[in-house]
PDB file of C-alpha atoms in Angstrom:
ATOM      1  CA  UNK A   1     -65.004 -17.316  31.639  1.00  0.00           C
ATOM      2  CA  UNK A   2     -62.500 -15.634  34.320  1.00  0.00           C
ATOM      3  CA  UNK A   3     -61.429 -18.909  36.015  1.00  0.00           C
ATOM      4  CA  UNK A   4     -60.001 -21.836  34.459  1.00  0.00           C
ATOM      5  CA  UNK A   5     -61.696 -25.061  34.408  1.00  0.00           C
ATOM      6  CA  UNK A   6     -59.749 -27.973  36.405  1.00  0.00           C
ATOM      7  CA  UNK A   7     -61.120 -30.133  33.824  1.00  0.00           C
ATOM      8  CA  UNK A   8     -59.035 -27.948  31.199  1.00  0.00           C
ATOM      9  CA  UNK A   9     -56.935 -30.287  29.608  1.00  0.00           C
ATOM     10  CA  UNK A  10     -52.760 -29.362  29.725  1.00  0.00           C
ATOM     11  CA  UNK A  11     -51.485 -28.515  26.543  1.00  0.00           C
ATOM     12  CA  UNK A  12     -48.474 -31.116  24.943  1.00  0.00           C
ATOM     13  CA  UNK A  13     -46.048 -28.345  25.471  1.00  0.00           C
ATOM     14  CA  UNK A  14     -46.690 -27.391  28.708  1.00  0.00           C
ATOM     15  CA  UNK A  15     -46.295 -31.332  29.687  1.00  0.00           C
ATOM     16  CA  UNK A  16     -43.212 -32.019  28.077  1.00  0.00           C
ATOM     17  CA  UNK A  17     -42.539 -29.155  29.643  1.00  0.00           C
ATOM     18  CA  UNK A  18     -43.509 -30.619  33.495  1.00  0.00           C
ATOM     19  CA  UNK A  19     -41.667 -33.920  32.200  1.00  0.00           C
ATOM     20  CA  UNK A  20     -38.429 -32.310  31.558  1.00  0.00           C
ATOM     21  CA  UNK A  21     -38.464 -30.584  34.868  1.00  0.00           C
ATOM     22  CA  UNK A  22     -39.226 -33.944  36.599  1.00  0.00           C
ATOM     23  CA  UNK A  23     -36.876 -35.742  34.561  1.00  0.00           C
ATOM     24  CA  UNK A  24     -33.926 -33.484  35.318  1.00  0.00           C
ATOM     25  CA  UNK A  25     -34.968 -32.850  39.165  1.00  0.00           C
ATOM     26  CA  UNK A  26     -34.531 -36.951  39.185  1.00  0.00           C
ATOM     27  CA  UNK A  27     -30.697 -36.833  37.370  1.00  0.00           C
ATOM     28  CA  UNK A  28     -29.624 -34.219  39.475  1.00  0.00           C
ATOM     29  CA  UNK A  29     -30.702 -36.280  42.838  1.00  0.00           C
ATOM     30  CA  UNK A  30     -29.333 -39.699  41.347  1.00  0.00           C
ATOM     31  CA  UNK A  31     -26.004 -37.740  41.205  1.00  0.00           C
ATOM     32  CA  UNK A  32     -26.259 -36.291  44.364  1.00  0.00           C
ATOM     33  CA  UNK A  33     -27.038 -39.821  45.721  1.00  0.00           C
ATOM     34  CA  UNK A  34     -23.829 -41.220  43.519  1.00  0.00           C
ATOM     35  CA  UNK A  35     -21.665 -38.010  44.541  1.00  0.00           C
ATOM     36  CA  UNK A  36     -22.764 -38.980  48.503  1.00  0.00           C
ATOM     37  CA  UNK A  37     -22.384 -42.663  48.186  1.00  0.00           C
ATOM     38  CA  UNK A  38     -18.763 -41.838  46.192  1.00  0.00           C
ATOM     39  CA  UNK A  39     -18.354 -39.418  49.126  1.00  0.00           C
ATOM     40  CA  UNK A  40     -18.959 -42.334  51.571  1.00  0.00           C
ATOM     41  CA  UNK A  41     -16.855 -45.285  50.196  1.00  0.00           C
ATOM     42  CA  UNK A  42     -14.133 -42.824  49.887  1.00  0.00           C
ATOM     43  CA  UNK A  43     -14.695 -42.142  53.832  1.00  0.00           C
ATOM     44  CA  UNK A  44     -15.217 -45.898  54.553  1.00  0.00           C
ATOM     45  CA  UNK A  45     -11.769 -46.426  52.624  1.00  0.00           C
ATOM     46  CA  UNK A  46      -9.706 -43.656  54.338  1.00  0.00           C
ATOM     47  CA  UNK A  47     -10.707 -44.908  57.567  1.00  0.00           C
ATOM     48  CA  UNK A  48      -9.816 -48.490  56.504  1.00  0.00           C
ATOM     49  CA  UNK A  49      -6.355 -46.834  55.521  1.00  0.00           C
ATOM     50  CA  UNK A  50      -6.110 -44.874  58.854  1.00  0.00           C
ATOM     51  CA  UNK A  51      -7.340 -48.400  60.828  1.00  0.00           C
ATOM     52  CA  UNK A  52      -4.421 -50.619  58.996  1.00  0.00           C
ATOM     53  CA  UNK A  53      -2.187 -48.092  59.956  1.00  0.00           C
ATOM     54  CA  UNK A  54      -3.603 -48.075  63.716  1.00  0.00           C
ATOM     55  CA  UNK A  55      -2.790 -51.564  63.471  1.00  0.00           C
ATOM     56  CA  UNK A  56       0.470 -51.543  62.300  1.00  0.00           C
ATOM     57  CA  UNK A  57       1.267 -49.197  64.889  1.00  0.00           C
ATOM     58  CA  UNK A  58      -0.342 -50.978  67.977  1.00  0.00           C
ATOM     59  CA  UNK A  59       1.387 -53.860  66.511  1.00  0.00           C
ATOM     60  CA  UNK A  60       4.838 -52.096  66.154  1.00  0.00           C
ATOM     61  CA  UNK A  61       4.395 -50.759  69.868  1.00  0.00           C
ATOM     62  CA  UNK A  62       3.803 -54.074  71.414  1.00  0.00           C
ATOM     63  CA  UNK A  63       7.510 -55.274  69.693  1.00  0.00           C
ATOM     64  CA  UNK A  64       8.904 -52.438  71.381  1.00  0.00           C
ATOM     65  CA  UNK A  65       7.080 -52.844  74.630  1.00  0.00           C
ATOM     66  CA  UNK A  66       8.121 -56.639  74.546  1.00  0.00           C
ATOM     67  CA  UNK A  67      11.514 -55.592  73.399  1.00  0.00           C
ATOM     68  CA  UNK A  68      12.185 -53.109  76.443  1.00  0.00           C
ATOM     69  CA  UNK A  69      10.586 -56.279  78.639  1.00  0.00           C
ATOM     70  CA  UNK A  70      13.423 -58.555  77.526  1.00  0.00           C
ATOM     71  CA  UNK A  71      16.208 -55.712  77.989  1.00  0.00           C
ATOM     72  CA  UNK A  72      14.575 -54.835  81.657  1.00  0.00           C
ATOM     73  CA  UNK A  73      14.787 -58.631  82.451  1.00  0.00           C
ATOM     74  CA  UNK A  74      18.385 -58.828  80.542  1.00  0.00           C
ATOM     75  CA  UNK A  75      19.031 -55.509  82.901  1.00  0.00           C
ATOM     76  CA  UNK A  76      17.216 -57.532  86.392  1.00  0.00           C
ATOM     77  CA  UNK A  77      19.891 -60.855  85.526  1.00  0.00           C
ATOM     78  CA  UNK A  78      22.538 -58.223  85.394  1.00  0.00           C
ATOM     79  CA  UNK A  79      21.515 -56.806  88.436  1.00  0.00           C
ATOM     80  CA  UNK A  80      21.217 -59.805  90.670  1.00  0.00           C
ATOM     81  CA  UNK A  81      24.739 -61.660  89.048  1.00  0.00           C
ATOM     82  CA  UNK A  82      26.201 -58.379  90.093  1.00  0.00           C
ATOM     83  CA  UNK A  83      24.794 -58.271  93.312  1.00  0.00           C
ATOM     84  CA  UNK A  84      26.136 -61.926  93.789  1.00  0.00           C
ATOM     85  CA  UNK A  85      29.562 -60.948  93.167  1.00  0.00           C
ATOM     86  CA  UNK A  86      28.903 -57.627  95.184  1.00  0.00           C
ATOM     87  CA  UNK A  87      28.295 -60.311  97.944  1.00  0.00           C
ATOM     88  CA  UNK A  88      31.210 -62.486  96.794  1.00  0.00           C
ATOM     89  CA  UNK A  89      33.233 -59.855  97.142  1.00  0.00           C
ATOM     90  CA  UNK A  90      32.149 -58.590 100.490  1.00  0.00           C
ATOM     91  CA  UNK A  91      32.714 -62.143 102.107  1.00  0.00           C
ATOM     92  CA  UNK A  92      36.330 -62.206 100.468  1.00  0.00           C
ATOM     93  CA  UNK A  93      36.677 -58.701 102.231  1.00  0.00           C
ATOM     94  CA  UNK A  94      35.311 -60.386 105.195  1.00  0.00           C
ATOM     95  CA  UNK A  95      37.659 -63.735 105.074  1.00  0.00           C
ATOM     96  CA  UNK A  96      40.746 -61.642 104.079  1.00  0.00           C
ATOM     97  CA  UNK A  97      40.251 -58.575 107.224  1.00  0.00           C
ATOM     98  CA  UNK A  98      39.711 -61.914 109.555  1.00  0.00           C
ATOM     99  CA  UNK A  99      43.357 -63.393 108.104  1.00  0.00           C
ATOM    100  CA  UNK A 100      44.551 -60.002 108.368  1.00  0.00           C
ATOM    101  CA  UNK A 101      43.454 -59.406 111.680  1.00  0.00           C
ATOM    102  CA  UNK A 102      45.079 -63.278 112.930  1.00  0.00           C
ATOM    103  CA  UNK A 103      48.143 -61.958 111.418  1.00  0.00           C
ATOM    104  CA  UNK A 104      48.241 -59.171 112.990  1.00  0.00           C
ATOM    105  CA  UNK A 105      47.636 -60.858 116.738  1.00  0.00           C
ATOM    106  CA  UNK A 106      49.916 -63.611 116.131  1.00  0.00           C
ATOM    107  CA  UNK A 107      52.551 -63.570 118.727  1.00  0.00           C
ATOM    108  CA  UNK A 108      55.991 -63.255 116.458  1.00  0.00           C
ATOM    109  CA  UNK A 109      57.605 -59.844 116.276  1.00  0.00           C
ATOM    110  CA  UNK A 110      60.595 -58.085 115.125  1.00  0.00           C
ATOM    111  CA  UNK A 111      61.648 -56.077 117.451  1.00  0.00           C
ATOM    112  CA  UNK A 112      64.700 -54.862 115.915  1.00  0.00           C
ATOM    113  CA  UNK A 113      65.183 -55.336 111.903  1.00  0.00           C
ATOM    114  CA  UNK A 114      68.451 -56.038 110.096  1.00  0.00           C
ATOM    115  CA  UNK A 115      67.749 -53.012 107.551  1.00  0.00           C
ATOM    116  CA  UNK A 116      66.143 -50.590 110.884  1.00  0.00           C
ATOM    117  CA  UNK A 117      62.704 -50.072 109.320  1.00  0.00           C
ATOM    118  CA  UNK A 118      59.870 -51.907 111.092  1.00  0.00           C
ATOM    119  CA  UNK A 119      56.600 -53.148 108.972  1.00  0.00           C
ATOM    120  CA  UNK A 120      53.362 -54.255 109.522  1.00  0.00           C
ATOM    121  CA  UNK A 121      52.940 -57.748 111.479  1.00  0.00           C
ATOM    122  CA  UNK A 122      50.554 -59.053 108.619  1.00  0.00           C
ATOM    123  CA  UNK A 123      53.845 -58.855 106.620  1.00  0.00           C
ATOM    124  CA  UNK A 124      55.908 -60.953 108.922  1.00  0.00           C
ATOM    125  CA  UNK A 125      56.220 -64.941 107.872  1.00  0.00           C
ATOM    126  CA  UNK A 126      58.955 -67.441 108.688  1.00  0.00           C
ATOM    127  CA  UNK A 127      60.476 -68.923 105.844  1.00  0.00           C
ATOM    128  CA  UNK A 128      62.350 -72.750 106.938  1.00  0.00           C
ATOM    129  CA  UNK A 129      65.295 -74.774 104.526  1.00  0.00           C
ATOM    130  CA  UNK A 130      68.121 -77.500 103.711  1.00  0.00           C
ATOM    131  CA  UNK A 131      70.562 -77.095 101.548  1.00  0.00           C
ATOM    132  CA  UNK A 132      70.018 -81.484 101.109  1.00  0.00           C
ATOM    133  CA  UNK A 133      72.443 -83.658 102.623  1.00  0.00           C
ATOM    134  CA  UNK A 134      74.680 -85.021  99.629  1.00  0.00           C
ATOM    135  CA  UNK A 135      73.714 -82.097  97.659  1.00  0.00           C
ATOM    136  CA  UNK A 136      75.223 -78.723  99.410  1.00  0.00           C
ATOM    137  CA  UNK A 137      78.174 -77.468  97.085  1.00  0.00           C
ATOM    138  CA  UNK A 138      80.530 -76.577  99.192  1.00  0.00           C
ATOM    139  CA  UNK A 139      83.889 -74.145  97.940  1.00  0.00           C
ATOM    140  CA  UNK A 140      87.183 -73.551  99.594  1.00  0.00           C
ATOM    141  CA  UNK A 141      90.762 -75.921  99.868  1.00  0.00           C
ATOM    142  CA  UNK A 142      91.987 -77.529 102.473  1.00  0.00           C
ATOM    143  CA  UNK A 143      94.870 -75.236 101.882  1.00  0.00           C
ATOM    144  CA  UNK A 144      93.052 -72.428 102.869  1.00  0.00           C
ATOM    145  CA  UNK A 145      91.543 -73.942 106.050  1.00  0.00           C
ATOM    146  CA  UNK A 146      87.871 -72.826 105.296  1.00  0.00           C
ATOM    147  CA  UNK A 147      84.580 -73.475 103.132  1.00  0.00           C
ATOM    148  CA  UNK A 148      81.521 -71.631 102.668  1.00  0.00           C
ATOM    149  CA  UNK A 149      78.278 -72.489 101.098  1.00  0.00           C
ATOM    150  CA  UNK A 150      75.608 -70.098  99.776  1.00  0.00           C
ATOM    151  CA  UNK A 151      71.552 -70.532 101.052  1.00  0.00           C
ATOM    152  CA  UNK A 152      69.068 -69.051  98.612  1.00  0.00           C
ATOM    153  CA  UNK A 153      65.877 -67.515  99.967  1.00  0.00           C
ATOM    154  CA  UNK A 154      64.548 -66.689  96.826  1.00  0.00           C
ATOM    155  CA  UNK A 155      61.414 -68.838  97.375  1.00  0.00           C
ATOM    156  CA  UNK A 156      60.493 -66.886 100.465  1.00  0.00           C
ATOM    157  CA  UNK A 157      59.527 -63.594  98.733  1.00  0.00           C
ATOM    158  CA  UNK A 158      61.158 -61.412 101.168  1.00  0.00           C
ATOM    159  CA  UNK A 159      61.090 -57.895 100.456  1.00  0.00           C
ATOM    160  CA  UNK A 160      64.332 -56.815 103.142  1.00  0.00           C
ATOM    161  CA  UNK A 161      67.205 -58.784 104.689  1.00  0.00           C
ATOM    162  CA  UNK A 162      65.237 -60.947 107.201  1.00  0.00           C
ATOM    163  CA  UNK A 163      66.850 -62.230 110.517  1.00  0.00           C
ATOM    164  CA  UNK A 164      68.617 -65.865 109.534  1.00  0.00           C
ATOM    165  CA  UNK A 165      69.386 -68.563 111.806  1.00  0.00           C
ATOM    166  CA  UNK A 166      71.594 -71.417 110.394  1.00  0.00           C
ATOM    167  CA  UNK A 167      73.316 -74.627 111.844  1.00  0.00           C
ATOM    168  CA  UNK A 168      75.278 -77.440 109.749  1.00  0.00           C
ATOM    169  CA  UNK A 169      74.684 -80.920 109.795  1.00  0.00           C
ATOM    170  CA  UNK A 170      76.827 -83.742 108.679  1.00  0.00           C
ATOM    171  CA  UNK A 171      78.321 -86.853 109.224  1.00  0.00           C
ATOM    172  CA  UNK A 172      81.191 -85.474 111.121  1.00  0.00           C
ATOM    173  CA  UNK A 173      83.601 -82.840 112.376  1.00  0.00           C
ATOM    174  CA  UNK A 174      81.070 -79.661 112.401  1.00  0.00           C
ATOM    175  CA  UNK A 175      81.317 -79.767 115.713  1.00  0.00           C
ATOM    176  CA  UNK A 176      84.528 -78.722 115.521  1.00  0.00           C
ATOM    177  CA  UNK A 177      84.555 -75.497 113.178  1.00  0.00           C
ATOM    178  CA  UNK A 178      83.507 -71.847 114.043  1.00  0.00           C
ATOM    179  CA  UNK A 179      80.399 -71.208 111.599  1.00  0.00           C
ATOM    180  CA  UNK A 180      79.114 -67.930 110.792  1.00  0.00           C
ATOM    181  CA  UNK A 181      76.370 -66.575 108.791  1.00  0.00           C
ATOM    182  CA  UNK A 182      77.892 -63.768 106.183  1.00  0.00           C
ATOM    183  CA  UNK A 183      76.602 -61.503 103.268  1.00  0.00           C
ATOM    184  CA  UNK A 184      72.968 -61.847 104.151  1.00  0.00           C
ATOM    185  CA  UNK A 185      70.415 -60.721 101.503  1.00  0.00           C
ATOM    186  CA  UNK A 186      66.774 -60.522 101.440  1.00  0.00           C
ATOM    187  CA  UNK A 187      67.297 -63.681  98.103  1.00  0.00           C
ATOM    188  CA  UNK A 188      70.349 -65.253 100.113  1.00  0.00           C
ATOM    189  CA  UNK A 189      73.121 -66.034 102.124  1.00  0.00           C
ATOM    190  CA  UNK A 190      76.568 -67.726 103.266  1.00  0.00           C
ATOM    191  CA  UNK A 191      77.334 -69.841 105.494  1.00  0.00           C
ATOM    192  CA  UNK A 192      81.204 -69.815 106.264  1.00  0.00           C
ATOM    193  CA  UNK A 193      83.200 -72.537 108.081  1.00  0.00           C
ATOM    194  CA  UNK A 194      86.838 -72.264 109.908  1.00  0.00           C
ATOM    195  CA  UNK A 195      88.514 -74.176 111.898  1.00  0.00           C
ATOM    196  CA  UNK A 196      89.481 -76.168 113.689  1.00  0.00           C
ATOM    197  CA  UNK A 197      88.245 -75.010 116.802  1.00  0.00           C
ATOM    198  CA  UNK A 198      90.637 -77.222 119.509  1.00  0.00           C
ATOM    199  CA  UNK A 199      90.014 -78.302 122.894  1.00  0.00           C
ATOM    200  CA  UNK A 200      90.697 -80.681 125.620  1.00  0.00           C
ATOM    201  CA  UNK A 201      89.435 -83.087 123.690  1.00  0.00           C
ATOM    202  CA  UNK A 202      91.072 -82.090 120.438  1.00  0.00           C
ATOM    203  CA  UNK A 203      94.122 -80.309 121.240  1.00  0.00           C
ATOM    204  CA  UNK A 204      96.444 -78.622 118.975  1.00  0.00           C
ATOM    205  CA  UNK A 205      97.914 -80.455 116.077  1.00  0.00           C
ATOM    206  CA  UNK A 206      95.414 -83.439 116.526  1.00  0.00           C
ATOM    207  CA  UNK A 207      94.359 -82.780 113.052  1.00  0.00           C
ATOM    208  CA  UNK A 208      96.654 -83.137 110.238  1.00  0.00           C
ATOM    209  CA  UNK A 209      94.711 -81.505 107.712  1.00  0.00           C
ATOM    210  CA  UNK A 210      93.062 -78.164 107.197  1.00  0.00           C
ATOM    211  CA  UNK A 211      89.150 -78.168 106.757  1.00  0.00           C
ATOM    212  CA  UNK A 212      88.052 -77.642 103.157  1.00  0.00           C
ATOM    213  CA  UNK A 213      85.142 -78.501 100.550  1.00  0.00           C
ATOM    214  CA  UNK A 214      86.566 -81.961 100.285  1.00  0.00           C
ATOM    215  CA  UNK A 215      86.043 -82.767 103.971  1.00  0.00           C
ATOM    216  CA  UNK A 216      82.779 -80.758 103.929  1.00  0.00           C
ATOM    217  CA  UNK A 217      82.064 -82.442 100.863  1.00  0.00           C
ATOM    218  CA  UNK A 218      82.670 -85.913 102.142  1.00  0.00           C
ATOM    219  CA  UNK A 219      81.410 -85.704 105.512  1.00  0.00           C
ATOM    220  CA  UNK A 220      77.451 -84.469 103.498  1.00  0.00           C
ATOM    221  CA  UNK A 221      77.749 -81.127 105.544  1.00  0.00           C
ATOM    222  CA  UNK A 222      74.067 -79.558 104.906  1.00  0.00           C
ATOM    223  CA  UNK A 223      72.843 -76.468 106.336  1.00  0.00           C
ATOM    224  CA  UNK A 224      69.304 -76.657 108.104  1.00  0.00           C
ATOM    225  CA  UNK A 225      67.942 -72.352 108.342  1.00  0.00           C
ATOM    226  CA  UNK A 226      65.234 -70.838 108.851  1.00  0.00           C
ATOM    227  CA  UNK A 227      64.510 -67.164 108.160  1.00  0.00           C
ATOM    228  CA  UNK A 228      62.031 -64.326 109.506  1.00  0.00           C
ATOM    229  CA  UNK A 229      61.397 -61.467 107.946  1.00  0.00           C
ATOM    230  CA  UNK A 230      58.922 -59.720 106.374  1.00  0.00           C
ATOM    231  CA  UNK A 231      56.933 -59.913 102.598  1.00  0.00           C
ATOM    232  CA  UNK A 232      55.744 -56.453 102.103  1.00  0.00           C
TER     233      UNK A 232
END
């Protein structure tokens, strides 16, 4: 006949055939399958990879962050200590102007210095002494009718000769020699005593001896000073 019969039975061959084809068609989709889900794991892992290293780096990030936190609150202490001894340092400014400025409207002057060069009145203190009674060294004979006695200043810190006022004390006869002050210094000076000075009261050839270190000596001249002049 010129159609074939559904019924017609398939030859062996031509089902093997049909079997293969099947069989093959299934392999090759079973490795597609394994080649996706291969495909996929490798994925899953490589974003596991890339999600650790997210991690790590969040994580490294936040150190730094809380790192920079500590140095900007390191950097705030800073700050405010310095800003404290800013403010020290202002109200030292403040305290030393206001000493500067009594200084300069307290009443004492020089009007006139030994050396000629005036300074500023902040510079200008008064510097006050004893030589001790019973402990001035006096120098000179009796021979040579006169004794002296030198005065440091050195604790005064003046920076120029200042203007010195002396007088002697004792237990007698200073009342009758000439004193002077002599080779003044801004560290020192003398004080130099003659005599005897004679009067009505003591006149001429009264005394028998010449004034000396031994009578200066004996008699605890001392020499009370005081000294103004200026510090810088």
């Amino acid at each position: 006949s010129s159609g074939i019969n559904a019924e017609w039975p398939l030859r062996p061959g031509v089902l093997l055939l049909l079997l293969g084809l099947a069989a093959t068609d299934q392999s090759q989709l079973e490795n597609k399958v394994a080649n996706l889900e291969q495909a996929l794991a490798s994925l899953i892992e490589t974003q596991d990879e890339d999600l650790i290293t997210l991690t790590e780096t969040v994580r490294a990030l936040t150190e730094t962050v809380t790192a920079q936190d500590g140095e900007i609150a390191t950097l705030k202490e800073t700050a405010a200590a310095q800003n404290t001894t800013i403010a020290s340092l202002e109200t030292t400014r403040t305290t030393l102007t206001d000493k500067l400025t009594a200084l300069e409207s307290k009443e004492t002057r020089i009007i006139k210095a030994p050396t000629g060069s005036l300074r500023s009145a902040a510079c200008l203190v008064t510097c006050v002494g004893n030589t001790g009674k019973g402990n001035t060294t006096w120098t000179g004979s009796s021979s040579s009718g006169y004794t002296y006695t030198w005065v440091s200043m050195s604790g005064c810190g003046f920076v120029s000769t200042p203007i010195i006022s002396a007088t002697v004390d004792g237990d007698g006869y200073t009342y009758l020699m000439l004193m002077s002050v002599m080779y003044a210094s801004n560290t020192q000076f003398a004080v130099w005593m003659e005599g005897w000075v004679f009067t009505s009261r003591l006149p001429t050839g009264a005394m028998s001896t010449k004034p000396g270190a031994s009578i200066a000596t004996s008699e605890q001249w001392n020499v009370h000073w005081y000294a103004t002049g200026y510090v810088c």
